[in-house]
Tab-separated table of C-alpha atoms and ligand atoms in Angstrom:
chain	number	residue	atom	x	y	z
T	1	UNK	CA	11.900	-6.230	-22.311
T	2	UNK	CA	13.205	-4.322	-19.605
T	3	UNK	CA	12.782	-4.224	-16.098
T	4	UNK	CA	9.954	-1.661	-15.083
T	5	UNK	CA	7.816	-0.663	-12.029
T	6	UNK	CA	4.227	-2.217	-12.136
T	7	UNK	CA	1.804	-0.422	-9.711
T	8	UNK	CA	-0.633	-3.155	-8.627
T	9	UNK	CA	-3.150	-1.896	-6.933
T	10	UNK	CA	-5.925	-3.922	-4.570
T	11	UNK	CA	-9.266	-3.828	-6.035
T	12	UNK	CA	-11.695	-2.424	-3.204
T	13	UNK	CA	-13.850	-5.142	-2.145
T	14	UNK	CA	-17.108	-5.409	-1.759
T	15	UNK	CA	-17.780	-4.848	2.388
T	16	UNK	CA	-15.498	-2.213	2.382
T	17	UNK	CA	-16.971	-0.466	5.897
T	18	UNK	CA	-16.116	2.342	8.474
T	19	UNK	CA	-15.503	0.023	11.369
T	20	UNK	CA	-12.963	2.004	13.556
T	21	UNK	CA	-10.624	-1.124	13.480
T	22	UNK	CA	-7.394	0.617	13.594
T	23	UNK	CA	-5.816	2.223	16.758
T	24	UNK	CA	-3.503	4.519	15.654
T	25	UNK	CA	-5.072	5.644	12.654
T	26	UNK	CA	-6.523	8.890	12.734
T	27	UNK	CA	-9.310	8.928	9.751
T	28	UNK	CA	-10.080	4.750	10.586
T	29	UNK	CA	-11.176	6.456	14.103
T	30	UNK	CA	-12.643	9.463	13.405
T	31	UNK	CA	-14.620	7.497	10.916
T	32	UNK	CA	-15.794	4.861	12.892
T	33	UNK	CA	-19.721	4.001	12.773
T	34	UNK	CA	-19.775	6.267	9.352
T	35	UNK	CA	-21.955	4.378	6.461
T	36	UNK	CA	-19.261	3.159	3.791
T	37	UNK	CA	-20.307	3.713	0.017
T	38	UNK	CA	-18.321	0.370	-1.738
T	39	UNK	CA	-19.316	0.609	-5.307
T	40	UNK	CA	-18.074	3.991	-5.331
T	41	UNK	CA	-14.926	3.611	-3.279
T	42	UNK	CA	-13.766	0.698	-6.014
T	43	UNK	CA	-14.895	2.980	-8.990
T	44	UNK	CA	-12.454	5.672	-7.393
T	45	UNK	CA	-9.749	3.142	-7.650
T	46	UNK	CA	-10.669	2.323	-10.877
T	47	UNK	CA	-10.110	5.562	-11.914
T	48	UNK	CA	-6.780	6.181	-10.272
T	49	UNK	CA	-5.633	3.059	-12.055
T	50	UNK	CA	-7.149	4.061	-15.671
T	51	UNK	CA	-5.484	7.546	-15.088
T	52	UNK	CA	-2.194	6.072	-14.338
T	53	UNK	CA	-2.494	4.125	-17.687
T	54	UNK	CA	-3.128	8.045	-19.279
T	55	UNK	CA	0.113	8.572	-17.633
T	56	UNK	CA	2.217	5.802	-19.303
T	57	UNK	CA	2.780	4.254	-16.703
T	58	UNK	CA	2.351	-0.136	-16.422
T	59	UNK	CA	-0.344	-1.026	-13.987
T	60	UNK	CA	-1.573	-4.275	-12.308
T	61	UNK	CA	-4.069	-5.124	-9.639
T	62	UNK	CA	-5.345	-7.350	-7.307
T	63	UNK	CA	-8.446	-9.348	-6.758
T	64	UNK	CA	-10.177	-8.633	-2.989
T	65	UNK	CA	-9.743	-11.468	-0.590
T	66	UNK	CA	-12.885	-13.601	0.486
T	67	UNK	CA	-15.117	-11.742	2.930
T	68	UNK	CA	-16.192	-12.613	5.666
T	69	UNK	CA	-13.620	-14.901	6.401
T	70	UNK	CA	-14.958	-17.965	7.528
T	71	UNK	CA	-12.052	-19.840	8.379
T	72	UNK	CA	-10.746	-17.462	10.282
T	73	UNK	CA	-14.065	-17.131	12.329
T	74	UNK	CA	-14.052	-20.823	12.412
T	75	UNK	CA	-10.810	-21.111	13.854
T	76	UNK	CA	-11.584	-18.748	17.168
T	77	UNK	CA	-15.106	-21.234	17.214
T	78	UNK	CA	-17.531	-18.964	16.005
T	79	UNK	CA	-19.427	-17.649	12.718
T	80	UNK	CA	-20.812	-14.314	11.378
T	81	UNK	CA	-24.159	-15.071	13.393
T	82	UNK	CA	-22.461	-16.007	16.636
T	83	UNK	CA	-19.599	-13.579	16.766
T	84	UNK	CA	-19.008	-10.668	18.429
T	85	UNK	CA	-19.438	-7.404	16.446
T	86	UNK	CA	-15.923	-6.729	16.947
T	87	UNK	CA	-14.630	-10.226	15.408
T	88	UNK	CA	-17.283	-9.936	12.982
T	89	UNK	CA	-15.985	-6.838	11.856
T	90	UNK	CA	-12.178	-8.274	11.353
T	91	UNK	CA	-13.486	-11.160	9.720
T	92	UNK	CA	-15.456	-8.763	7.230
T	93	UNK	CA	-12.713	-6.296	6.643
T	94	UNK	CA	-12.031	-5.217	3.330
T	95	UNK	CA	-8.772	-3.952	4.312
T	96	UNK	CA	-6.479	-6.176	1.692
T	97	UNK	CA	-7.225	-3.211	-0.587
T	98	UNK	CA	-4.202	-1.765	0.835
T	99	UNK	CA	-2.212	-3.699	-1.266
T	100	UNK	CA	1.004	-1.254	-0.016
T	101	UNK	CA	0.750	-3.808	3.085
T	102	UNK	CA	0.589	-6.951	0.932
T	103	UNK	CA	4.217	-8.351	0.719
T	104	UNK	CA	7.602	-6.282	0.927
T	105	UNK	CA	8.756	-6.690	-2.568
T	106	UNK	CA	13.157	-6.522	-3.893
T	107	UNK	CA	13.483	-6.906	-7.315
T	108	UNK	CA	15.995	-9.055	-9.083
T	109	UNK	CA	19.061	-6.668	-9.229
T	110	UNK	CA	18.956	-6.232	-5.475
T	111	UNK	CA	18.669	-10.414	-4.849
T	112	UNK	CA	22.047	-12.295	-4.877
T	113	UNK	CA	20.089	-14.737	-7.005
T	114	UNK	CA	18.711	-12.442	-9.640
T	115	UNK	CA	15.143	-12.359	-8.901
T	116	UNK	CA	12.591	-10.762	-7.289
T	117	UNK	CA	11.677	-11.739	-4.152
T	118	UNK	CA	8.211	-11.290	-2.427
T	119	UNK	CA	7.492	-11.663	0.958
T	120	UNK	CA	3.946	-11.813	1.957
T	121	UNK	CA	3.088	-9.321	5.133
T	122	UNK	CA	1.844	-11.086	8.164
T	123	UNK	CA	0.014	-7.844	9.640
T	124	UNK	CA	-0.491	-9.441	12.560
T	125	UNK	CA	-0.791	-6.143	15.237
T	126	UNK	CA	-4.450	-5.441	14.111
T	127	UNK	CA	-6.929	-8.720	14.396
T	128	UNK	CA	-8.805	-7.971	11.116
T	129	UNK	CA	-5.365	-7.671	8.918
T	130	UNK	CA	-4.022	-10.472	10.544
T	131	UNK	CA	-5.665	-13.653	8.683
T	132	UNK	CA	-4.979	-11.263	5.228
T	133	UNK	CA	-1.965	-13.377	4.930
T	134	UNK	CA	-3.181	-16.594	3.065
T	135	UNK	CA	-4.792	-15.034	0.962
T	136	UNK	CA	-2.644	-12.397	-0.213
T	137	UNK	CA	-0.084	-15.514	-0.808
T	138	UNK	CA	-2.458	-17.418	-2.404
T	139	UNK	CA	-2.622	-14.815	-4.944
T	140	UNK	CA	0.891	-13.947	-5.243
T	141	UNK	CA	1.944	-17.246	-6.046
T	142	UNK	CA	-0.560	-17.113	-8.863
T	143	UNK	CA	0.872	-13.855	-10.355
T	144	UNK	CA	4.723	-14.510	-9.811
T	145	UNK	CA	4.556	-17.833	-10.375
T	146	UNK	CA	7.033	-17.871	-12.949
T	147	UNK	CA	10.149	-19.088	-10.788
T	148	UNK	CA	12.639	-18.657	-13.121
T	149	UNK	CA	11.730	-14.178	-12.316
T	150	UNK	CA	10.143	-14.566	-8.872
T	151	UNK	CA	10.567	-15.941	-5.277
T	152	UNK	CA	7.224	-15.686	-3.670
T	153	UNK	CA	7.958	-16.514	0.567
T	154	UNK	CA	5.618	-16.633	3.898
T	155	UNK	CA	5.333	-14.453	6.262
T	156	UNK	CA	7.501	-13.929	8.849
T	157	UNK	CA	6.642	-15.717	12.297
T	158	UNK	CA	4.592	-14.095	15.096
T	159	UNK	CA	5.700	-12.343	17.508
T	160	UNK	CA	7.309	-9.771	14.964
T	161	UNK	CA	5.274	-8.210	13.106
T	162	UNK	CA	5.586	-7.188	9.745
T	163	UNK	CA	3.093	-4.670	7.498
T	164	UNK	CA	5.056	-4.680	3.988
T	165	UNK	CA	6.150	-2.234	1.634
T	166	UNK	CA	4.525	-0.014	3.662
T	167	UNK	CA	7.298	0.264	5.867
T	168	UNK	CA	9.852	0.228	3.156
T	169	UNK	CA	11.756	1.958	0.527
T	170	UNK	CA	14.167	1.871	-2.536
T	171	UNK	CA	16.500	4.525	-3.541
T	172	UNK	CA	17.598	3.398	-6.616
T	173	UNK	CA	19.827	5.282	-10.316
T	174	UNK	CA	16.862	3.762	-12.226
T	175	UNK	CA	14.363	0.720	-11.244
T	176	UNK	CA	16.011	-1.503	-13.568
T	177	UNK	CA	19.697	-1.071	-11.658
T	178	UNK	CA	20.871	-2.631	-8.355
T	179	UNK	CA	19.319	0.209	-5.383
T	180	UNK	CA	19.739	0.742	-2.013
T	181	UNK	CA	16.663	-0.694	0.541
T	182	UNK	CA	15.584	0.894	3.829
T	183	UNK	CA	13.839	-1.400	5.483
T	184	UNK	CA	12.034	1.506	8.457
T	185	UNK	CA	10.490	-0.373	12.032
T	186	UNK	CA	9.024	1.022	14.783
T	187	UNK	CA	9.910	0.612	18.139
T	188	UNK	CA	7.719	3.044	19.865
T	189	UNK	CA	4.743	4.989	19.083
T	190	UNK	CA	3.443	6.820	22.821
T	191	UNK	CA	0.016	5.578	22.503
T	192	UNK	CA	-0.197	3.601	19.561
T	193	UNK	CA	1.447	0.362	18.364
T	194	UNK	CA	4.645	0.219	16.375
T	195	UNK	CA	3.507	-1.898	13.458
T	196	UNK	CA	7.000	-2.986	12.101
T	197	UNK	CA	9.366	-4.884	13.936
T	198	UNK	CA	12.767	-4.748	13.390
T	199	UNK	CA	13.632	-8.785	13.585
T	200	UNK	CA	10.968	-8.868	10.823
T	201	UNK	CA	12.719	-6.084	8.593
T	202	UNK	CA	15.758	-8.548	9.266
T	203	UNK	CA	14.514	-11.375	8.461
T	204	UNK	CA	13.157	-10.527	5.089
T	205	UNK	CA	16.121	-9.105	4.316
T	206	UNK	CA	18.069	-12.389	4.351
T	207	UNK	CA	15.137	-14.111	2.690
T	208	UNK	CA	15.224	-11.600	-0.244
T	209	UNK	CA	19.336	-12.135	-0.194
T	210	UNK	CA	20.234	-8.766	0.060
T	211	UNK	CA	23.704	-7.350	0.089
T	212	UNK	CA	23.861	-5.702	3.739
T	213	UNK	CA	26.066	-3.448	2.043
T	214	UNK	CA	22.953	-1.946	0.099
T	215	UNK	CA	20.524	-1.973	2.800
T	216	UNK	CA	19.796	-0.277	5.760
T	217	UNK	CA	17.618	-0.525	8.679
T	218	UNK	CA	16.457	2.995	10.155
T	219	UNK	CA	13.752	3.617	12.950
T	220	UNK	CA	10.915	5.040	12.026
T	221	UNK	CA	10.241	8.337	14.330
T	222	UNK	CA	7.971	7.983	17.611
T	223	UNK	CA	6.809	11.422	17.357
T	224	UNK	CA	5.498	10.352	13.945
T	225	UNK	CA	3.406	7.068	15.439
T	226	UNK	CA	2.440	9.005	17.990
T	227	UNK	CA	0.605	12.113	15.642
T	228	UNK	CA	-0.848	9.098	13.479
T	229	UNK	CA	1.891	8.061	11.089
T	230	UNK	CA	1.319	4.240	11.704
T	231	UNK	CA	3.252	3.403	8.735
T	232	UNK	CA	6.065	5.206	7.033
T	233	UNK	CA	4.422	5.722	3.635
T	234	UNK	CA	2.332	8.044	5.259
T	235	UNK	CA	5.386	10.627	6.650
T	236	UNK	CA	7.781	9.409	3.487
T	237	UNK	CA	8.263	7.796	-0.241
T	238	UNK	CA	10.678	7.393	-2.412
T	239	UNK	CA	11.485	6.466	-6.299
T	240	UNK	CA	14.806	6.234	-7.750
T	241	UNK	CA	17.115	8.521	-6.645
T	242	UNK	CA	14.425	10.732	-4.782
T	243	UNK	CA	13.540	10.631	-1.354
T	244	UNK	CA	10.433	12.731	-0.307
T	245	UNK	CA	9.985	13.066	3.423
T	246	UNK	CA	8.632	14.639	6.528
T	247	UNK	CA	11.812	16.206	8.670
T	248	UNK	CA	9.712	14.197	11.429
T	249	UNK	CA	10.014	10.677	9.864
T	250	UNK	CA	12.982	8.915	11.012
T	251	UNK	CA	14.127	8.855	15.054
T	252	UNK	CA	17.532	9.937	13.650
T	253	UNK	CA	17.276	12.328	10.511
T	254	UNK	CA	20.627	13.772	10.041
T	255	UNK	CA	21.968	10.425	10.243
T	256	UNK	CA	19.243	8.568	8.139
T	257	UNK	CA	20.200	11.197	5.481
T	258	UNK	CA	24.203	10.652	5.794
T	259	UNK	CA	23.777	6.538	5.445
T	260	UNK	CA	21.330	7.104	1.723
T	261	UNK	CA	23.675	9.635	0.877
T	262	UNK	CA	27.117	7.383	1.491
T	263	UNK	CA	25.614	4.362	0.319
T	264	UNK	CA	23.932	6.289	-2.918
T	265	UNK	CA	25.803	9.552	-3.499
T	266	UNK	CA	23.309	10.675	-6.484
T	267	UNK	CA	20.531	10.581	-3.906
T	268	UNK	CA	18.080	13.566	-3.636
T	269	UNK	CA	16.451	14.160	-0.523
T	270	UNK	CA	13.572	16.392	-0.745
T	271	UNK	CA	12.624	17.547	3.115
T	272	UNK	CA	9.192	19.506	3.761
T	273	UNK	CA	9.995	21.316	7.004
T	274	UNK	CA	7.721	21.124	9.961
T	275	UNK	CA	7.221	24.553	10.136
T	276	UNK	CA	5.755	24.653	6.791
T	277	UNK	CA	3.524	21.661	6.838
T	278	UNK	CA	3.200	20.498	10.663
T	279	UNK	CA	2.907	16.468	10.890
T	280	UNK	CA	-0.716	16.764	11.722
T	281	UNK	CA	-1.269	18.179	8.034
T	282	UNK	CA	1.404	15.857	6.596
T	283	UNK	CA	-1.337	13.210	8.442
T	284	UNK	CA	-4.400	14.695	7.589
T	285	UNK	CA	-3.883	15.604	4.392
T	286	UNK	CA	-1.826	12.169	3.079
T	287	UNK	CA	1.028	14.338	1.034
T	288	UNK	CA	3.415	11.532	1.577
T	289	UNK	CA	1.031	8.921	0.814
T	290	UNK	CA	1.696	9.587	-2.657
T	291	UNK	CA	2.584	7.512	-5.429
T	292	UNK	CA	6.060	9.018	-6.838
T	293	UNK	CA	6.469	8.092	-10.115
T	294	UNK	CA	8.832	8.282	-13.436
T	295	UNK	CA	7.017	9.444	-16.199
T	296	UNK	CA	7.705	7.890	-19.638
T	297	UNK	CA	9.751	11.665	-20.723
T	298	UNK	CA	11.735	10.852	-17.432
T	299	UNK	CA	10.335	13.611	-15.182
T	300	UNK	CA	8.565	12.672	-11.686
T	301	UNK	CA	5.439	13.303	-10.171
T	302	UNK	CA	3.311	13.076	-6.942
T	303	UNK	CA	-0.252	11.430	-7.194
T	304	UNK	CA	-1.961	12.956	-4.178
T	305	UNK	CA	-4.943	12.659	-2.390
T	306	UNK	CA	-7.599	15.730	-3.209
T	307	UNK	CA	-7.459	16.119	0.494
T	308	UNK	CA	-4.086	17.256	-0.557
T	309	UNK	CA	-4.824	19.536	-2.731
T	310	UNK	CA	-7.589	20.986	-0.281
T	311	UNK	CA	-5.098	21.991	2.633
T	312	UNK	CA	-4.123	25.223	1.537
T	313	UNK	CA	-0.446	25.178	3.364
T	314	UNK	CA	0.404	21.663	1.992
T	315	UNK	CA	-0.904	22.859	-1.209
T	316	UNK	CA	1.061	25.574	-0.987
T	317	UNK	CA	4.431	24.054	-0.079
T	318	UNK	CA	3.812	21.627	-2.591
T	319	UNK	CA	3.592	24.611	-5.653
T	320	UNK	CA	6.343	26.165	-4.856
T	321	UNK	CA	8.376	22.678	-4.536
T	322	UNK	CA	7.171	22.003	-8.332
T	323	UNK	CA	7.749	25.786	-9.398
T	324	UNK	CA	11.366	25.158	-7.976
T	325	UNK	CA	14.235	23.478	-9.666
T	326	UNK	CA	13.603	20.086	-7.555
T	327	UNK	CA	13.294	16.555	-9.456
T	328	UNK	CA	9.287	16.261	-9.269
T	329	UNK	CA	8.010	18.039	-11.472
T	330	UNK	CA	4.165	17.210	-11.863
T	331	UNK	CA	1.775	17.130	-9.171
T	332	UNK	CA	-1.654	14.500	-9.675
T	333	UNK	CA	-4.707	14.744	-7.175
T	334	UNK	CA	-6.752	11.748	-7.414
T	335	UNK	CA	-10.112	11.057	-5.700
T	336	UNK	CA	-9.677	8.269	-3.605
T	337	UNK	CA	-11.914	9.822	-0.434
T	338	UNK	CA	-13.547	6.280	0.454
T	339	UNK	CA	-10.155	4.750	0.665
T	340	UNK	CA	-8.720	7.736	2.783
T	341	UNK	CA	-11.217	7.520	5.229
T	342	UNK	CA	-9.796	4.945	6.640
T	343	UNK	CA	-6.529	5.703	6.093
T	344	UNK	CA	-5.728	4.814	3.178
T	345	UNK	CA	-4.021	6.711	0.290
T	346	UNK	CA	-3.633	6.468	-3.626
T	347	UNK	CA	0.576	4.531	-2.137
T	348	UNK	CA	-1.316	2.410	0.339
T	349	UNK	CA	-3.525	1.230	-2.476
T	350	UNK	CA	-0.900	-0.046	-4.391
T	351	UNK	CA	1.976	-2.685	-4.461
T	352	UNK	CA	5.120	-1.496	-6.295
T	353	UNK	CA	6.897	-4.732	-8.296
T	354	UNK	CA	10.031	-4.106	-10.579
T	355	UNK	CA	9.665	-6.037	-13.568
T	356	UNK	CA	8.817	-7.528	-16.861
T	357	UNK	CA	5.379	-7.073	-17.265
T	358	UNK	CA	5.950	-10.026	-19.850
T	359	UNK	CA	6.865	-12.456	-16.819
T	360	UNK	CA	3.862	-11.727	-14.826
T	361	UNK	CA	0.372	-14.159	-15.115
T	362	UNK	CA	-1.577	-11.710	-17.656
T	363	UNK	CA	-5.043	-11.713	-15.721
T	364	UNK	CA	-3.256	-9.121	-13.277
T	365	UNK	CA	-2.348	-6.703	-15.690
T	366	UNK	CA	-4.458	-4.091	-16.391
T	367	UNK	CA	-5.499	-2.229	-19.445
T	368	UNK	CA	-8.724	0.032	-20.647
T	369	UNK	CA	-10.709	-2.962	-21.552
T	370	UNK	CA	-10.196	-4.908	-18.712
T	371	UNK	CA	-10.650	-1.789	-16.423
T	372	UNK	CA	-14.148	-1.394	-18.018
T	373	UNK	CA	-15.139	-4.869	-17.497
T	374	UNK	CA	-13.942	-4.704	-13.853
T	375	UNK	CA	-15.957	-1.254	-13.361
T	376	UNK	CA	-19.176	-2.760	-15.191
T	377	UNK	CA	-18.735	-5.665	-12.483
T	378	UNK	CA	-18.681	-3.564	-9.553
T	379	UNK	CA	-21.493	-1.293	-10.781
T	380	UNK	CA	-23.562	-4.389	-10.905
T	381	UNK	CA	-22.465	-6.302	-7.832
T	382	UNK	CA	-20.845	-4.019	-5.501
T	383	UNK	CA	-23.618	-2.827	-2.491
T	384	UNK	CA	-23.800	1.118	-2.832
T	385	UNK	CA	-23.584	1.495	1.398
T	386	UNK	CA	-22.895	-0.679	4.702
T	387	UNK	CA	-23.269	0.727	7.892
T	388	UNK	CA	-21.213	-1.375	10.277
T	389	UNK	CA	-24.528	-2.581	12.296
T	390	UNK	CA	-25.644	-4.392	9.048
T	391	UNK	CA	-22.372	-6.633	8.968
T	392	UNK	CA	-24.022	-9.621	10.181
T	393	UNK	CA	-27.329	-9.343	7.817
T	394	UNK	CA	-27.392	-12.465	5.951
T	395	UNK	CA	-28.123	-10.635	2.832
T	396	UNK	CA	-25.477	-8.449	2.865
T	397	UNK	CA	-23.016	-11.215	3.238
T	398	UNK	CA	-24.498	-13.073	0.223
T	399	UNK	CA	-24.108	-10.113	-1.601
T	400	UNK	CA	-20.424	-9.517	-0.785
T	401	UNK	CA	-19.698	-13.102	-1.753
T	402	UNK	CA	-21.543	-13.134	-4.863
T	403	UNK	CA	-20.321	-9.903	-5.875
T	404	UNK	CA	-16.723	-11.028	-5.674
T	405	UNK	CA	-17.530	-14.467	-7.281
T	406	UNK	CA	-18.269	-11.840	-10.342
T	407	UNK	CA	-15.160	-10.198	-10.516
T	408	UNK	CA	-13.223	-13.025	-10.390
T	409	UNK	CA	-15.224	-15.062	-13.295
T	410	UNK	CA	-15.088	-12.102	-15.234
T	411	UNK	CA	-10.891	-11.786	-14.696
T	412	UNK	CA	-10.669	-15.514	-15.245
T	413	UNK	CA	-9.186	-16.191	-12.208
T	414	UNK	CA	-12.058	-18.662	-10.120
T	415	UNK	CA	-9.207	-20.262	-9.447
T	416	UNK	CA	-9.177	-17.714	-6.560
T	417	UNK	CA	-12.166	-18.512	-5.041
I	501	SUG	O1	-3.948	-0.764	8.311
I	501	SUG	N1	-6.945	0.933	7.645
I	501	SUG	C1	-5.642	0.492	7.194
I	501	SUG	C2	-5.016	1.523	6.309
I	501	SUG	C3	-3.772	1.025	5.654
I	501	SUG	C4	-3.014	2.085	4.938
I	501	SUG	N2	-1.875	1.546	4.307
I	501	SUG	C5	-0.695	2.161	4.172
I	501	SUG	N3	-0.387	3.215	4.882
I	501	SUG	N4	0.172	1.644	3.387
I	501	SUG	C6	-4.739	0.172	8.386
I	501	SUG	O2	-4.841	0.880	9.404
I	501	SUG	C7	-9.104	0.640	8.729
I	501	SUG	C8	-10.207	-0.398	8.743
I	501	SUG	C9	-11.389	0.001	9.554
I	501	SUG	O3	-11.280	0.764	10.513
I	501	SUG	O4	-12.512	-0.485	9.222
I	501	SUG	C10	-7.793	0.075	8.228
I	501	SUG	O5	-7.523	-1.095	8.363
């Protein structure tokens, strides 16, 4: 079969919580100390995923990691009783939903070797996404484990820190053909941190034995950190040829734009001005965090946020873009408000792997049935709220454990546990 793009997108776990745990991140702040609503937030992602199956499209996922995460807590010599409420709430985090920050991910025509390489993300500027790491490999090298298709690597070593396909980007003729990857670091962000570091972007470069001739490193913009963008999928995406960005995303446009274009001449750059849709609305309202996708006729379309859809200028821009002659066609709101609270959009929530869907461990793939099994688990198990003063209660974190103990049973894949 041919190579196609498999969404796979991170199953909300069960303390997902408004804990305020990420500087830099506008909606993770302004929701801090808000009560979370889990078994609805991983419903909503259930039913992106089942309408992306409606779409044609292939889709995957990913089991949540173990919360709270005792070794972790273990390793700085305390536990959930003993800690302090701002370790506890790291080592509770829910935040490997955002599987977009899982692994940076080449497939096999852009590796010297043929296959696809994955490299898991070692997240390690924010404390309660840095232990994500063994986990998210753990699981990787159960779904890729096939080595004759997949090289599944580490993370990259502290000090340089790396947050995954977040920060990155294929232009591409079709998914299936050798593309071009941008790998985009930070260097500066005025008050916040730059989460990508270039030596990282590097680094997995080589790993994934790129051609340098097809890949390009390009600084993300510090204007764009600084107004919230703390990873480039929230100012930028592409898919195949199409790049859809901010004119505020890179430190160098013009000549971000001349590199795609020399190295891909069939490129299309689609650029939504800042005096249309300002980078505060570009940030509040997620446009860019988007999943840009082929349809099975061939044309493209945006997923979006509803908070999209509710911002009457990006709404607006975004009409006229699809009433125009431009290559996406179709635009998709989907309800994923307890994931964009803290940040997170319907891209974040999902890990983009070019593929045979025939090559990858079945138990991640996804389909109606499975989908329904997976919601009726979560309905069951999932706590309806958390408020972040009840992340130490006892209960609460037998509940969390139990309910992911569930999910993974009823996926067949205890092996996780
Ligand atoms: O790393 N939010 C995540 C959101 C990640 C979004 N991912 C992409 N853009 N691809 C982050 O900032 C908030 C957790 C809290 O505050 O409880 C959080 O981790």
């Amino acid at each position: 079969m041919a190579l196609v793009e498999i969404n796979f997108d991170g199953i909300i776990g069960p303390s997902h919580n408004y804990a305020g745990l990420s500087p830099g991140n506008l909606a993770s702040a302004n929701n801090a100390g808000a009560m979370s609503q889990p078994r609805a937030a991983a419903l909503q992602g259930i039913e992106k995923m089942r309408a992306n199956l409606r779409l044609g499209l292939a889709q995957g996922f990913f089991m949540p990691l173990d919360r709270p995460n005792k070794a972790w807590l273990a390793g700085l010599a305390t536990d959930m009783a003993n800690a302090e409420p701002h370790i506890r709430a790291a080592a509770f985090s829910a935040s490997a939903m955002w599987a977009a920050n899982a692994a940076t991910v080449s497939p096999a025509p852009d590796s010297a070797d043929g296959k696809c390489h994955l490299s898991a993300a070692n997240l390690l500027t924010m404390a309660h996404r840095s232990h994500e790491w063994s986990g998210t490999l753990a699981q990787l090298r159960l779904a890729f484990a096939d080595e004759r298709h997949f090289a599944v690597h580490g993370p990259v070593p502290a000090p340089f820190g790396d947050e995954g396909a977040a920060n990155f980007m294929r232009l591409c003729p079709s998914h299936g053909e050798a593309g071009l990857e941008i790998f985009v670091y930070g260097k500066s962000g005025g008050p916040f941190p730059a989460r990508q570091h270039v030596e990282a972007s590097k680094a997995i470069a080589r790993a994934h034995r790129l051609d340098p001739e097809r890949t390009l490193f390009v600084q993300q913009a510090e204007v764009a950190i600084a107004a919230g963008a703390f990873h480039n999928d929230v100012v930028a995406v592409a898919n195949e040829r199409v790049l859809f960005t901010h004119e505020q995303a890179f430190e160098e446009p013009e000549a971000t734009y001349a590199a795609i274009r020399a190295k891909l001449p069939e490129a299309e750059i689609v650029i939504v001005p800042a005096d249309r849709v300002s980078l505060a609305d570009a940030i509040q309202s997620y446009l860019f965090n988007a999943q840009l996708v082929t349809l099975p006729d061939g044309g493209m379309a945006l997923i979006l946020p509803t908070e999209a859809q509710s911002n009457p200028r990006v709404w607006g821009w975004l009409e006229e873009m699809v009433a125009g002659n431009g290559p996406i066609r179709r635009l998709v709101p989907v309800d994923v408000r307890q994931s964009m609270a803290n940040g997170g959009g319907p891209a974040c929530l999902r890990l983009r792997v070019v593929a045979d869907p025939a090559t990858v461990d079945a138990r991640f793939i996804a389909d109606d049935a499975k989908l329904d099994r997976i919601a009726e688990v979560i309905a069951a198990h999932w706590p309806e709220s958390i408020a972040p003063d009840q992340l130490g209660d006892p209960d609460l974190i037998a509940q969390v454990q139990s309910a992911r103990s569930a999910l993974l049973k009823a996926c067949d894949l205890s092996a996780l546990a």
